[in-house]
Amino acid sequence: VSINISKPGITKGQHWHNSKWELFIVVAGHGLIQERNINTGETVEFEVSGDKIEAVHMVPGWTHNIINLSETENLVTVMTCNEIFNPNHPDTFFEPV
């Protein structure tokens, strides 16, 4: 489990995984999570906020990002995944949504 803080207007992510999945839970601020299937091009978006806490699942084969939509507030996100980071096999591949 990690806590990620994004400054106003910042986009983070822009990557996908072969086997790793992640859960993002925004606990403060207002943001947008975007995902795109790298094989089919299908896209989904989730508007998220600390006012309505929910978990959004990032699954293998979907490139994803999270954008802080606020001009003044930080976006605070709790993140967890099913695999510990392995620097020899990072399973993280850059690809814009």
Short mmCIF file of N, CA and C in Angstrom, two decimals:
data_model
loop_
_atom_site.label_atom_id
_atom_site.label_comp_id
_atom_site.label_asym_id
_atom_site.label_seq_id
_atom_site.Cartn_x
_atom_site.Cartn_y
_atom_site.Cartn_z
N VAL A 1 0.85 -1.18 0.00
CA VAL A 1 0.00 0.00 0.00
C VAL A 1 0.89 1.24 0.00
N SER A 2 0.52 2.22 -0.82
CA SER A 2 1.26 3.48 -0.84
C SER A 2 0.27 4.63 -0.90
N ILE A 3 0.75 5.79 -0.49
CA ILE A 3 -0.02 7.03 -0.58
C ILE A 3 0.66 7.90 -1.63
N ASN A 4 -0.10 8.38 -2.58
CA ASN A 4 0.44 9.20 -3.65
C ASN A 4 -0.22 10.57 -3.61
N ILE A 5 0.57 11.62 -3.66
CA ILE A 5 0.05 12.99 -3.66
C ILE A 5 0.40 13.64 -4.99
N SER A 6 -0.63 14.11 -5.70
CA SER A 6 -0.45 14.78 -6.98
C SER A 6 -0.80 16.25 -6.82
N LYS A 7 0.09 17.11 -7.25
CA LYS A 7 -0.14 18.55 -7.22
C LYS A 7 -1.22 18.93 -8.23
N PRO A 8 -1.84 20.11 -8.08
CA PRO A 8 -2.87 20.55 -9.01
C PRO A 8 -2.41 20.50 -10.48
N GLY A 9 -3.29 19.95 -11.34
CA GLY A 9 -3.03 19.90 -12.77
C GLY A 9 -2.10 18.80 -13.24
N ILE A 10 -1.56 18.00 -12.34
CA ILE A 10 -0.57 16.98 -12.69
C ILE A 10 -1.24 15.69 -13.16
N THR A 11 -0.65 15.06 -14.19
CA THR A 11 -1.05 13.73 -14.66
C THR A 11 0.05 12.75 -14.30
N LYS A 12 -0.33 11.63 -13.70
CA LYS A 12 0.64 10.57 -13.37
C LYS A 12 0.19 9.27 -14.01
N GLY A 13 1.15 8.38 -14.22
CA GLY A 13 0.85 7.07 -14.78
C GLY A 13 1.34 6.98 -16.20
N GLN A 14 0.39 6.84 -17.14
CA GLN A 14 0.70 6.68 -18.56
C GLN A 14 1.53 5.41 -18.77
N HIS A 15 1.07 4.31 -18.17
CA HIS A 15 1.77 3.03 -18.33
C HIS A 15 0.78 1.88 -18.18
N TRP A 16 1.25 0.68 -18.55
CA TRP A 16 0.44 -0.53 -18.41
C TRP A 16 1.31 -1.65 -17.89
N HIS A 17 0.66 -2.78 -17.52
CA HIS A 17 1.36 -3.93 -16.95
C HIS A 17 0.89 -5.22 -17.65
N ASN A 18 1.79 -6.22 -17.70
CA ASN A 18 1.43 -7.54 -18.22
C ASN A 18 0.65 -8.36 -17.21
N SER A 19 1.10 -8.34 -15.95
CA SER A 19 0.48 -9.20 -14.94
C SER A 19 0.03 -8.46 -13.69
N LYS A 20 0.58 -7.30 -13.46
CA LYS A 20 0.25 -6.55 -12.24
C LYS A 20 -1.10 -5.86 -12.38
N TRP A 21 -1.90 -5.91 -11.31
CA TRP A 21 -3.10 -5.08 -11.23
C TRP A 21 -2.95 -4.12 -10.06
N GLU A 22 -3.65 -3.00 -10.13
CA GLU A 22 -3.58 -1.98 -9.08
C GLU A 22 -4.99 -1.53 -8.73
N LEU A 23 -5.15 -1.04 -7.50
CA LEU A 23 -6.38 -0.38 -7.07
C LEU A 23 -6.02 1.04 -6.67
N PHE A 24 -6.77 2.02 -7.17
CA PHE A 24 -6.60 3.43 -6.79
C PHE A 24 -7.83 3.85 -6.00
N ILE A 25 -7.60 4.47 -4.85
CA ILE A 25 -8.68 4.99 -4.01
C ILE A 25 -8.35 6.43 -3.67
N VAL A 26 -9.06 7.37 -4.27
CA VAL A 26 -8.84 8.79 -3.99
C VAL A 26 -9.52 9.12 -2.66
N VAL A 27 -8.74 9.68 -1.72
CA VAL A 27 -9.28 10.00 -0.40
C VAL A 27 -9.39 11.50 -0.17
N ALA A 28 -8.80 12.31 -1.04
CA ALA A 28 -8.92 13.77 -0.95
C ALA A 28 -8.66 14.36 -2.33
N GLY A 29 -9.40 15.41 -2.65
CA GLY A 29 -9.22 16.08 -3.93
C GLY A 29 -10.21 15.59 -4.97
N HIS A 30 -9.96 15.99 -6.23
CA HIS A 30 -10.87 15.70 -7.34
C HIS A 30 -10.03 15.34 -8.55
N GLY A 31 -10.26 14.15 -9.11
CA GLY A 31 -9.43 13.71 -10.21
C GLY A 31 -10.18 12.92 -11.26
N LEU A 32 -9.43 12.51 -12.27
CA LEU A 32 -9.95 11.69 -13.36
C LEU A 32 -8.98 10.55 -13.60
N ILE A 33 -9.51 9.33 -13.60
CA ILE A 33 -8.72 8.15 -13.96
C ILE A 33 -9.14 7.74 -15.36
N GLN A 34 -8.16 7.59 -16.25
CA GLN A 34 -8.41 7.17 -17.62
C GLN A 34 -7.72 5.84 -17.86
N GLU A 35 -8.39 4.95 -18.59
CA GLU A 35 -7.80 3.65 -18.94
C GLU A 35 -8.09 3.36 -20.42
N ARG A 36 -7.14 2.67 -21.07
CA ARG A 36 -7.33 2.26 -22.47
C ARG A 36 -6.76 0.86 -22.66
N ASN A 37 -7.56 -0.02 -23.24
CA ASN A 37 -7.11 -1.36 -23.56
C ASN A 37 -6.09 -1.27 -24.70
N ILE A 38 -4.88 -1.77 -24.47
CA ILE A 38 -3.81 -1.62 -25.47
C ILE A 38 -4.05 -2.47 -26.72
N ASN A 39 -4.94 -3.47 -26.65
CA ASN A 39 -5.22 -4.31 -27.81
C ASN A 39 -6.43 -3.84 -28.62
N THR A 40 -7.48 -3.42 -27.93
CA THR A 40 -8.73 -3.06 -28.62
C THR A 40 -8.93 -1.56 -28.78
N GLY A 41 -8.23 -0.76 -27.96
CA GLY A 41 -8.43 0.68 -27.99
C GLY A 41 -9.62 1.16 -27.16
N GLU A 42 -10.38 0.22 -26.58
CA GLU A 42 -11.52 0.61 -25.74
C GLU A 42 -11.04 1.50 -24.60
N THR A 43 -11.79 2.56 -24.28
CA THR A 43 -11.42 3.47 -23.20
C THR A 43 -12.53 3.57 -22.17
N VAL A 44 -12.13 3.85 -20.93
CA VAL A 44 -13.06 4.13 -19.84
C VAL A 44 -12.48 5.27 -19.01
N GLU A 45 -13.37 6.03 -18.38
CA GLU A 45 -12.94 7.12 -17.50
C GLU A 45 -13.76 7.07 -16.22
N PHE A 46 -13.12 7.44 -15.11
CA PHE A 46 -13.77 7.48 -13.82
C PHE A 46 -13.45 8.82 -13.17
N GLU A 47 -14.46 9.63 -12.93
CA GLU A 47 -14.25 10.86 -12.17
C GLU A 47 -14.28 10.47 -10.70
N VAL A 48 -13.24 10.84 -9.97
CA VAL A 48 -13.07 10.38 -8.59
C VAL A 48 -12.87 11.57 -7.66
N SER A 49 -13.25 11.37 -6.40
CA SER A 49 -13.04 12.45 -5.43
C SER A 49 -13.06 11.88 -4.02
N GLY A 50 -12.45 12.64 -3.11
CA GLY A 50 -12.47 12.29 -1.71
C GLY A 50 -13.86 12.41 -1.10
N ASP A 51 -14.77 13.11 -1.79
CA ASP A 51 -16.14 13.25 -1.30
C ASP A 51 -16.97 11.99 -1.53
N LYS A 52 -16.55 11.17 -2.50
CA LYS A 52 -17.25 9.91 -2.80
C LYS A 52 -16.19 8.84 -3.02
N ILE A 53 -15.73 8.25 -1.93
CA ILE A 53 -14.60 7.31 -1.99
C ILE A 53 -15.03 5.99 -2.64
N GLU A 54 -14.26 5.57 -3.64
CA GLU A 54 -14.49 4.30 -4.32
C GLU A 54 -13.15 3.78 -4.84
N ALA A 55 -13.07 2.48 -5.05
CA ALA A 55 -11.86 1.86 -5.58
C ALA A 55 -12.01 1.68 -7.09
N VAL A 56 -10.96 2.05 -7.83
CA VAL A 56 -10.94 1.85 -9.28
C VAL A 56 -9.81 0.87 -9.59
N HIS A 57 -10.14 -0.17 -10.35
CA HIS A 57 -9.23 -1.28 -10.63
C HIS A 57 -8.48 -1.04 -11.95
N MET A 58 -7.15 -1.09 -11.92
CA MET A 58 -6.32 -1.05 -13.12
C MET A 58 -5.93 -2.50 -13.41
N VAL A 59 -6.36 -3.03 -14.53
CA VAL A 59 -6.10 -4.44 -14.84
C VAL A 59 -4.98 -4.57 -15.88
N PRO A 60 -4.33 -5.75 -15.95
CA PRO A 60 -3.28 -5.95 -16.94
C PRO A 60 -3.78 -5.68 -18.36
N GLY A 61 -2.90 -5.11 -19.18
CA GLY A 61 -3.23 -4.85 -20.57
C GLY A 61 -3.97 -3.55 -20.82
N TRP A 62 -4.19 -2.76 -19.76
CA TRP A 62 -4.86 -1.46 -19.89
C TRP A 62 -3.89 -0.38 -19.44
N THR A 63 -3.52 0.53 -20.36
CA THR A 63 -2.70 1.66 -19.95
C THR A 63 -3.59 2.61 -19.15
N HIS A 64 -3.01 3.28 -18.18
CA HIS A 64 -3.83 4.08 -17.27
C HIS A 64 -3.08 5.30 -16.77
N ASN A 65 -3.87 6.29 -16.33
CA ASN A 65 -3.30 7.48 -15.70
C ASN A 65 -4.28 8.01 -14.67
N ILE A 66 -3.83 8.98 -13.89
CA ILE A 66 -4.69 9.69 -12.96
C ILE A 66 -4.32 11.16 -13.05
N ILE A 67 -5.33 12.01 -13.20
CA ILE A 67 -5.14 13.45 -13.41
C ILE A 67 -5.77 14.20 -12.25
N ASN A 68 -5.02 15.12 -11.66
CA ASN A 68 -5.58 16.01 -10.65
C ASN A 68 -6.31 17.13 -11.39
N LEU A 69 -7.63 17.18 -11.25
CA LEU A 69 -8.44 18.17 -11.96
C LEU A 69 -8.50 19.52 -11.24
N SER A 70 -8.04 19.57 -10.00
CA SER A 70 -8.12 20.81 -9.23
C SER A 70 -7.02 21.79 -9.65
N GLU A 71 -7.32 23.06 -9.53
CA GLU A 71 -6.31 24.10 -9.76
C GLU A 71 -5.65 24.52 -8.45
N THR A 72 -6.19 24.07 -7.31
CA THR A 72 -5.67 24.53 -6.01
C THR A 72 -5.39 23.43 -5.00
N GLU A 73 -6.06 22.28 -5.10
CA GLU A 73 -5.93 21.23 -4.08
C GLU A 73 -5.09 20.06 -4.57
N ASN A 74 -4.36 19.45 -3.63
CA ASN A 74 -3.66 18.20 -3.92
C ASN A 74 -4.68 17.07 -4.09
N LEU A 75 -4.31 16.07 -4.89
CA LEU A 75 -5.08 14.85 -5.04
C LEU A 75 -4.35 13.78 -4.25
N VAL A 76 -5.02 13.17 -3.28
CA VAL A 76 -4.39 12.16 -2.42
C VAL A 76 -5.03 10.81 -2.76
N THR A 77 -4.18 9.87 -3.18
CA THR A 77 -4.65 8.57 -3.64
C THR A 77 -3.95 7.45 -2.87
N VAL A 78 -4.74 6.52 -2.34
CA VAL A 78 -4.21 5.29 -1.76
C VAL A 78 -4.12 4.29 -2.90
N MET A 79 -2.94 3.66 -3.05
CA MET A 79 -2.73 2.71 -4.14
C MET A 79 -2.23 1.39 -3.56
N THR A 80 -2.72 0.31 -4.13
CA THR A 80 -2.24 -1.01 -3.76
C THR A 80 -2.17 -1.87 -5.02
N CYS A 81 -1.36 -2.92 -4.98
CA CYS A 81 -1.25 -3.81 -6.14
C CYS A 81 -1.01 -5.24 -5.67
N ASN A 82 -1.08 -6.17 -6.59
CA ASN A 82 -0.95 -7.59 -6.26
C ASN A 82 0.49 -8.09 -6.29
N GLU A 83 1.44 -7.27 -6.74
CA GLU A 83 2.84 -7.71 -6.83
C GLU A 83 3.77 -6.66 -6.24
N ILE A 84 4.81 -7.12 -5.58
CA ILE A 84 5.86 -6.22 -5.10
C ILE A 84 6.73 -5.85 -6.30
N PHE A 85 7.15 -4.59 -6.37
CA PHE A 85 7.98 -4.13 -7.49
C PHE A 85 9.28 -4.92 -7.54
N ASN A 86 9.61 -5.45 -8.72
CA ASN A 86 10.85 -6.18 -8.95
C ASN A 86 11.65 -5.41 -9.99
N PRO A 87 12.76 -4.76 -9.59
CA PRO A 87 13.53 -3.95 -10.55
C PRO A 87 14.11 -4.77 -11.71
N ASN A 88 14.27 -6.09 -11.53
CA ASN A 88 14.77 -6.94 -12.62
C ASN A 88 13.68 -7.26 -13.65
N HIS A 89 12.43 -7.19 -13.23
CA HIS A 89 11.27 -7.42 -14.10
C HIS A 89 10.19 -6.41 -13.71
N PRO A 90 10.35 -5.16 -14.11
CA PRO A 90 9.47 -4.10 -13.59
C PRO A 90 8.00 -4.20 -14.04
N ASP A 91 7.70 -4.89 -15.13
CA ASP A 91 6.32 -5.03 -15.61
C ASP A 91 5.60 -3.69 -15.68
N THR A 92 6.30 -2.66 -16.10
CA THR A 92 5.71 -1.33 -16.26
C THR A 92 6.18 -0.78 -17.60
N PHE A 93 5.23 -0.50 -18.50
CA PHE A 93 5.56 -0.11 -19.87
C PHE A 93 4.88 1.21 -20.21
N PHE A 94 5.68 2.22 -20.57
CA PHE A 94 5.14 3.54 -20.88
C PHE A 94 4.23 3.46 -22.10
N GLU A 95 3.05 4.05 -21.96
CA GLU A 95 2.13 4.18 -23.09
C GLU A 95 1.06 5.18 -22.69
N PRO A 96 0.96 6.30 -23.40
CA PRO A 96 -0.09 7.27 -23.07
C PRO A 96 -1.49 6.67 -23.23
N VAL A 97 -2.40 7.14 -22.41
CA VAL A 97 -3.78 6.70 -22.53
C VAL A 97 -4.37 7.36 -23.77
#
